[in-house]
PDB file of C-alpha atoms in Angstrom:
ATOM      1  CA  MET A  86      11.466  15.057  -7.828  1.00  0.00           C
ATOM      2  CA  GLY A  87       9.523  14.016 -11.147  1.00  0.00           C
ATOM      3  CA  ILE A  88       6.621  16.441 -12.497  1.00  0.00           C
ATOM      4  CA  SER A  89       2.952  15.834 -11.143  1.00  0.00           C
ATOM      5  CA  LYS A  90       0.434  15.248 -13.727  1.00  0.00           C
ATOM      6  CA  PRO A  91      -2.980  13.772 -13.635  1.00  0.00           C
ATOM      7  CA  SER A  92      -2.742  10.123 -15.239  1.00  0.00           C
ATOM      8  CA  ILE A  93      -5.222   7.613 -16.625  1.00  0.00           C
ATOM      9  CA  HIS A  94      -5.053   5.533 -13.322  1.00  0.00           C
ATOM     10  CA  ASP A  95      -6.919   6.536 -10.213  1.00  0.00           C
ATOM     11  CA  TYR A  96      -4.572   6.026  -7.769  1.00  0.00           C
ATOM     12  CA  LYS A  97      -4.978   8.154  -5.427  1.00  0.00           C
ATOM     13  CA  PHE A  98      -7.241   5.507  -3.380  1.00  0.00           C
ATOM     14  CA  TYR A  99      -4.188   2.778  -2.975  1.00  0.00           C
ATOM     15  CA  LEU A 100      -1.872   5.109  -1.990  1.00  0.00           C
ATOM     16  CA  PRO A 101      -0.720   7.591   1.056  1.00  0.00           C
ATOM     17  CA  LYS A 102      -0.840  11.250  -0.145  1.00  0.00           C
ATOM     18  CA  ASN A 103       2.737  11.213   1.306  1.00  0.00           C
ATOM     19  CA  PHE A 104       3.416   8.424  -1.419  1.00  0.00           C
ATOM     20  CA  PHE A 105       6.728   8.817  -2.421  1.00  0.00           C
ATOM     21  CA  CYS A 106       9.279   5.947  -5.613  1.00  0.00           C
ATOM     22  CA  ALA A 107      12.886   5.906  -6.301  1.00  0.00           C
ATOM     23  CA  THR A 108      15.219   3.081  -8.120  1.00  0.00           C
ATOM     24  CA  VAL A 109      18.082   1.739  -6.228  1.00  0.00           C
ATOM     25  CA  PHE A 110      20.722  -0.041  -8.119  1.00  0.00           C
ATOM     26  CA  PHE A 111      22.904  -2.414  -6.399  1.00  0.00           C
ATOM     27  CA  GLU A 112      25.957  -2.723  -8.773  1.00  0.00           C
ATOM     28  CA  LEU A 113      26.839   0.030 -12.123  1.00  0.00           C
ATOM     29  CA  HIS A 114      29.407  -2.903 -13.895  1.00  0.00           C
ATOM     30  CA  LYS A 115      32.983  -1.079 -16.533  1.00  0.00           C
ATOM     31  CA  SER A 116      31.052  -2.614 -19.099  1.00  0.00           C
ATOM     32  CA  ASN A 117      27.175  -0.708 -18.416  1.00  0.00           C
ATOM     33  CA  GLU A 118      29.278   2.233 -18.425  1.00  0.00           C
ATOM     34  CA  MET A 119      28.375   3.343 -22.308  1.00  0.00           C
ATOM     35  CA  ASP A 120      24.586   2.307 -21.723  1.00  0.00           C
ATOM     36  CA  PHE A 121      23.353   6.154 -21.736  1.00  0.00           C
ATOM     37  CA  GLY A 122      19.778   4.930 -22.836  1.00  0.00           C
ATOM     38  CA  ALA A 123      19.153   3.797 -19.128  1.00  0.00           C
ATOM     39  CA  LEU A 124      19.115   7.691 -17.879  1.00  0.00           C
ATOM     40  CA  ASP A 125      17.185   8.719 -21.214  1.00  0.00           C
ATOM     41  CA  ALA A 126      14.574   5.324 -19.184  1.00  0.00           C
ATOM     42  CA  PHE A 127      14.461   7.604 -15.953  1.00  0.00           C
ATOM     43  CA  LEU A 128      12.350  10.149 -18.117  1.00  0.00           C
ATOM     44  CA  GLU A 129       9.877   7.233 -17.905  1.00  0.00           C
ATOM     45  CA  GLY A 130       9.469   7.741 -14.780  1.00  0.00           C
ATOM     46  CA  SER A 131       8.875  10.840 -13.783  1.00  0.00           C
ATOM     47  CA  ASP A 132       5.703  10.973 -14.976  1.00  0.00           C
ATOM     48  CA  LEU A 133       5.287   9.783 -11.986  1.00  0.00           C
ATOM     49  CA  ARG A 134       3.593  10.947  -8.869  1.00  0.00           C
ATOM     50  CA  ASN A 135       6.483  11.758  -5.929  1.00  0.00           C
ATOM     51  CA  PHE A 136       9.530   9.737  -8.226  1.00  0.00           C
ATOM     52  CA  TYR A 137      12.115  10.822  -6.874  1.00  0.00           C
ATOM     53  CA  GLY A 138      15.071  10.176  -9.267  1.00  0.00           C
ATOM     54  CA  GLY A 139      17.932   6.757  -8.386  1.00  0.00           C
ATOM     55  CA  TYR A 140      20.889   6.079  -6.680  1.00  0.00           C
ATOM     56  CA  ILE A 141      23.716   4.044  -7.476  1.00  0.00           C
ATOM     57  CA  LEU A 142      25.099   1.956  -4.697  1.00  0.00           C
ATOM     58  CA  ARG A 143      28.270   0.486  -5.847  1.00  0.00           C
ATOM     59  CA  PRO A 144      29.595   1.389  -8.983  1.00  0.00           C
ATOM     60  CA  GLU A 145      32.886  -0.150 -10.358  1.00  0.00           C
ATOM     61  CA  SER A 146      35.228   2.588 -10.442  1.00  0.00           C
ATOM     62  CA  HIS A 147      38.303   3.253  -9.481  1.00  0.00           C
ATOM     63  CA  GLU A 148      36.164   5.939  -6.486  1.00  0.00           C
ATOM     64  CA  LYS A 149      36.352   3.555  -3.518  1.00  0.00           C
ATOM     65  CA  TYR A 150      34.195   5.003  -1.911  1.00  0.00           C
ATOM     66  CA  SER A 151      31.353   7.140  -4.230  1.00  0.00           C
ATOM     67  CA  SER A 152      28.298   6.124  -5.094  1.00  0.00           C
ATOM     68  CA  GLY A 153      26.219   7.171  -7.632  1.00  0.00           C
ATOM     69  CA  ILE A 154      22.735   9.424  -7.858  1.00  0.00           C
ATOM     70  CA  VAL A 155      19.973  10.262 -10.247  1.00  0.00           C
ATOM     71  CA  LYS A 156      18.172  13.792 -10.354  1.00  0.00           C
ATOM     72  CA  PHE A 157      15.885  15.568 -12.845  1.00  0.00           C
ATOM     73  CA  GLU A 158      16.850  18.719 -13.618  1.00  0.00           C
ATOM     74  CA  TYR A 159      15.435  21.663 -16.043  1.00  0.00           C
ATOM     75  CA  LEU A 160      16.359  23.672 -18.671  1.00  0.00           C
ATOM     76  CA  HIS A 161      15.175  26.489 -20.675  1.00  0.00           C
ATOM     77  CA  GLU A 162      16.555  24.991 -23.832  1.00  0.00           C
ATOM     78  CA  ASP A 163      16.870  21.302 -25.058  1.00  0.00           C
ATOM     79  CA  GLU A 164      21.267  20.536 -24.485  1.00  0.00           C
ATOM     80  CA  LYS A 165      22.421  17.644 -26.690  1.00  0.00           C
ATOM     81  CA  PRO A 166      24.022  15.089 -23.890  1.00  0.00           C
ATOM     82  CA  ARG A 167      27.624  15.305 -23.974  1.00  0.00           C
ATOM     83  CA  ASN A 168      28.584  11.046 -22.092  1.00  0.00           C
ATOM     84  CA  ARG A 169      31.329   9.541 -21.356  1.00  0.00           C
ATOM     85  CA  SER A 170      30.919   7.419 -18.852  1.00  0.00           C
ATOM     86  CA  LEU A 171      28.069   6.577 -16.313  1.00  0.00           C
ATOM     87  CA  LEU A 172      30.996   5.781 -14.230  1.00  0.00           C
ATOM     88  CA  PHE A 173      31.573   9.560 -14.242  1.00  0.00           C
ATOM     89  CA  TRP A 174      29.152  12.166 -14.735  1.00  0.00           C
ATOM     90  CA  ALA A 175      26.301  11.546 -17.908  1.00  0.00           C
ATOM     91  CA  TYR A 176      22.472  13.473 -18.609  1.00  0.00           C
ATOM     92  CA  SER A 177      19.367  11.833 -19.916  1.00  0.00           C
ATOM     93  CA  LYS A 178      18.718  13.215 -23.532  1.00  0.00           C
ATOM     94  CA  CYS A 179      16.025  16.271 -22.346  1.00  0.00           C
ATOM     95  CA  LYS A 180      12.249  15.874 -23.030  1.00  0.00           C
ATOM     96  CA  LYS A 181       9.802  18.073 -23.143  1.00  0.00           C
ATOM     97  CA  GLN A 182       7.551  19.034 -20.708  1.00  0.00           C
ATOM     98  CA  GLY A 183       5.458  22.650 -20.665  1.00  0.00           C
ATOM     99  CA  ASP A 184       7.845  25.298 -21.364  1.00  0.00           C
ATOM    100  CA  PHE A 185      10.969  23.542 -19.633  1.00  0.00           C
ATOM    101  CA  TYR A 186      13.566  20.438 -20.791  1.00  0.00           C
ATOM    102  CA  LEU A 187      13.416  17.604 -18.201  1.00  0.00           C
ATOM    103  CA  ARG A 188      16.463  15.467 -18.534  1.00  0.00           C
ATOM    104  CA  SER A 189      17.818  12.914 -15.864  1.00  0.00           C
ATOM    105  CA  ARG A 190      21.775  13.213 -14.795  1.00  0.00           C
ATOM    106  CA  LEU A 191      23.871  10.658 -13.484  1.00  0.00           C
ATOM    107  CA  ASN A 192      26.958  11.622 -10.977  1.00  0.00           C
ATOM    108  CA  GLN A 193      28.857  10.411  -8.778  1.00  0.00           C
ATOM    109  CA  SER A 194      30.506  11.098  -5.405  1.00  0.00           C
ATOM    110  CA  GLU A 195      30.841  10.029  -1.508  1.00  0.00           C
ATOM    111  CA  THR A 196      28.199  12.177  -0.182  1.00  0.00           C
ATOM    112  CA  TYR A 197      25.578  10.450  -2.201  1.00  0.00           C
ATOM    113  CA  PHE A 198      24.370   7.811   0.409  1.00  0.00           C
ATOM    114  CA  SER A 199      24.489   9.426   3.369  1.00  0.00           C
ATOM    115  CA  GLU A 200      22.667  12.870   1.476  1.00  0.00           C
ATOM    116  CA  PHE A 201      20.521  10.219  -0.141  1.00  0.00           C
ATOM    117  CA  ALA A 202      19.104   8.144   3.026  1.00  0.00           C
ATOM    118  CA  PHE A 203      18.620  11.515   4.156  1.00  0.00           C
ATOM    119  CA  ASP A 204      16.642  12.243   1.397  1.00  0.00           C
ATOM    120  CA  ILE A 205      14.245   9.780   2.003  1.00  0.00           C
ATOM    121  CA  VAL A 206      14.429  10.028   5.803  1.00  0.00           C
ATOM    122  CA  ALA A 207      13.269  13.952   4.998  1.00  0.00           C
ATOM    123  CA  LEU A 208      10.570  12.107   2.337  1.00  0.00           C
ATOM    124  CA  LEU A 209       8.959   9.950   5.379  1.00  0.00           C
ATOM    125  CA  LYS A 210       8.747  12.489   7.477  1.00  0.00           C
ATOM    126  CA  GLY A 211       7.782  15.293   5.102  1.00  0.00           C
ATOM    127  CA  THR A 212      10.051  17.595   5.006  1.00  0.00           C
ATOM    128  CA  TYR A 213      12.022  16.919   2.049  1.00  0.00           C
ATOM    129  CA  LYS A 214      12.837  19.914  -0.139  1.00  0.00           C
ATOM    130  CA  PRO A 215      14.011  19.718  -3.836  1.00  0.00           C
ATOM    131  CA  TYR A 216      17.421  21.084  -3.947  1.00  0.00           C
ATOM    132  CA  ALA A 217      18.596  21.168  -0.500  1.00  0.00           C
ATOM    133  CA  LEU A 218      20.132  19.145   1.811  1.00  0.00           C
ATOM    134  CA  SER A 219      17.921  17.358   4.151  1.00  0.00           C
ATOM    135  CA  SER A 220      20.953  17.068   6.478  1.00  0.00           C
ATOM    136  CA  MET A 221      24.442  18.401   7.359  1.00  0.00           C
ATOM    137  CA  TYR A 222      25.299  15.015   9.316  1.00  0.00           C
ATOM    138  CA  GLY A 223      27.264  12.618   7.713  1.00  0.00           C
ATOM    139  CA  PHE A 224      28.556  15.319   4.711  1.00  0.00           C
ATOM    140  CA  GLY A 225      32.177  14.781   3.521  1.00  0.00           C
ATOM    141  CA  THR A 226      34.247  13.267   1.753  1.00  0.00           C
ATOM    142  CA  SER A 227      37.469  11.239   2.912  1.00  0.00           C
ATOM    143  CA  ASP A 228      39.225  13.474   1.414  1.00  0.00           C
ATOM    144  CA  TRP A 229      38.238  15.722   4.001  1.00  0.00           C
ATOM    145  CA  GLU A 230      39.283  13.692   6.516  1.00  0.00           C
ATOM    146  CA  LYS A 231      43.193  13.415   4.902  1.00  0.00           C
ATOM    147  CA  GLY A 232      43.154  17.707   5.232  1.00  0.00           C
ATOM    148  CA  SER A 233      41.571  19.026   1.782  1.00  0.00           C
ATOM    149  CA  ALA A 234      38.940  21.186   1.319  1.00  0.00           C
ATOM    150  CA  VAL A 235      38.491  20.151  -2.188  1.00  0.00           C
ATOM    151  CA  SER A 236      37.768  16.585  -3.357  1.00  0.00           C
ATOM    152  CA  THR A 237      38.645  15.734  -6.898  1.00  0.00           C
ATOM    153  CA  THR A 238      37.120  12.799  -9.518  1.00  0.00           C
ATOM    154  CA  TYR A 239      38.882  12.456 -13.091  1.00  0.00           C
ATOM    155  CA  ILE A 240      37.117  10.497 -15.305  1.00  0.00           C
ATOM    156  CA  ASN A 241      40.205   8.863 -16.234  1.00  0.00           C
ATOM    157  CA  PRO A 242      42.760   8.132 -14.012  1.00  0.00           C
ATOM    158  CA  ASP A 243      45.655   7.372 -16.422  1.00  0.00           C
ATOM    159  CA  ASP A 244      45.391  10.199 -17.871  1.00  0.00           C
ATOM    160  CA  VAL A 245      46.259  11.698 -15.006  1.00  0.00           C
ATOM    161  CA  LYS A 246      48.854  10.015 -14.461  1.00  0.00           C
ATOM    162  CA  LYS A 247      50.455  10.524 -17.671  1.00  0.00           C
ATOM    163  CA  HIS A 248      49.980  13.937 -17.466  1.00  0.00           C
ATOM    164  CA  LYS A 249      51.884  14.460 -14.146  1.00  0.00           C
ATOM    165  CA  GLU A 250      54.645  12.602 -15.415  1.00  0.00           C
ATOM    166  CA  GLU A 251      54.959  14.981 -18.493  1.00  0.00           C
ATOM    167  CA  ILE A 252      54.967  17.841 -16.424  1.00  0.00           C
ATOM    168  CA  ALA A 253      57.067  16.063 -14.051  1.00  0.00           C
ATOM    169  CA  ARG A 254      59.614  15.338 -17.089  1.00  0.00           C
ATOM    170  CA  PHE A 255      59.142  19.591 -17.761  1.00  0.00           C
ATOM    171  CA  PHE A 256      60.471  21.113 -15.260  1.00  0.00           C
ATOM    172  CA  ASN A 257      62.546  18.735 -14.205  1.00  0.00           C
ATOM    173  CA  ASP A 258      64.457  19.104 -18.567  1.00  0.00           C
ATOM    174  CA  THR A 259      63.951  22.727 -17.605  1.00  0.00           C
ATOM    175  CA  SER A 260      65.619  22.934 -14.657  1.00  0.00           C
ATOM    176  CA  GLU A 261      68.170  21.127 -15.916  1.00  0.00           C
ATOM    177  CA  ASN A 262      69.137  22.602 -19.267  1.00  0.00           C
ATOM    178  CA  LYS A 263      69.497  26.060 -16.633  1.00  0.00           C
TER     179      LYS A 263
END
């Protein structure tokens, strides 16, 4: 959640005590995957009272069931973002706030749709706890259904395919030479 601080607007007369807000995007197109300035814009909303962050319903990526979530992180020092794609994992620039630095982080996972939904329910009920799962219901991935305890996501599946082919070629060449 964003930092609560006094505003120049006296909106406490108009908004309930448990007010919160978030940004929801329906799509993130592949053509916009390098627009990292969008994450920097989230920091402008961090001054809003109880700003939750954001959610991307459907990123246009190779991960069929993934969705994206934007959360805030507090750091002890300013870190430069090392971004490759908004469709995988990305950070905003850091913004100094008191003794800490605030940045927004976007990453993708199959579990984020249910996590976002249960966080909203918890926010509405007044039971939300930052950095804790609001519910274990709906938590899991399609990899778990296939019997795998680990979900592995790659930024570029073609690189992984090429790597596996090279490894297979290496071991096939080695085994033939024996």
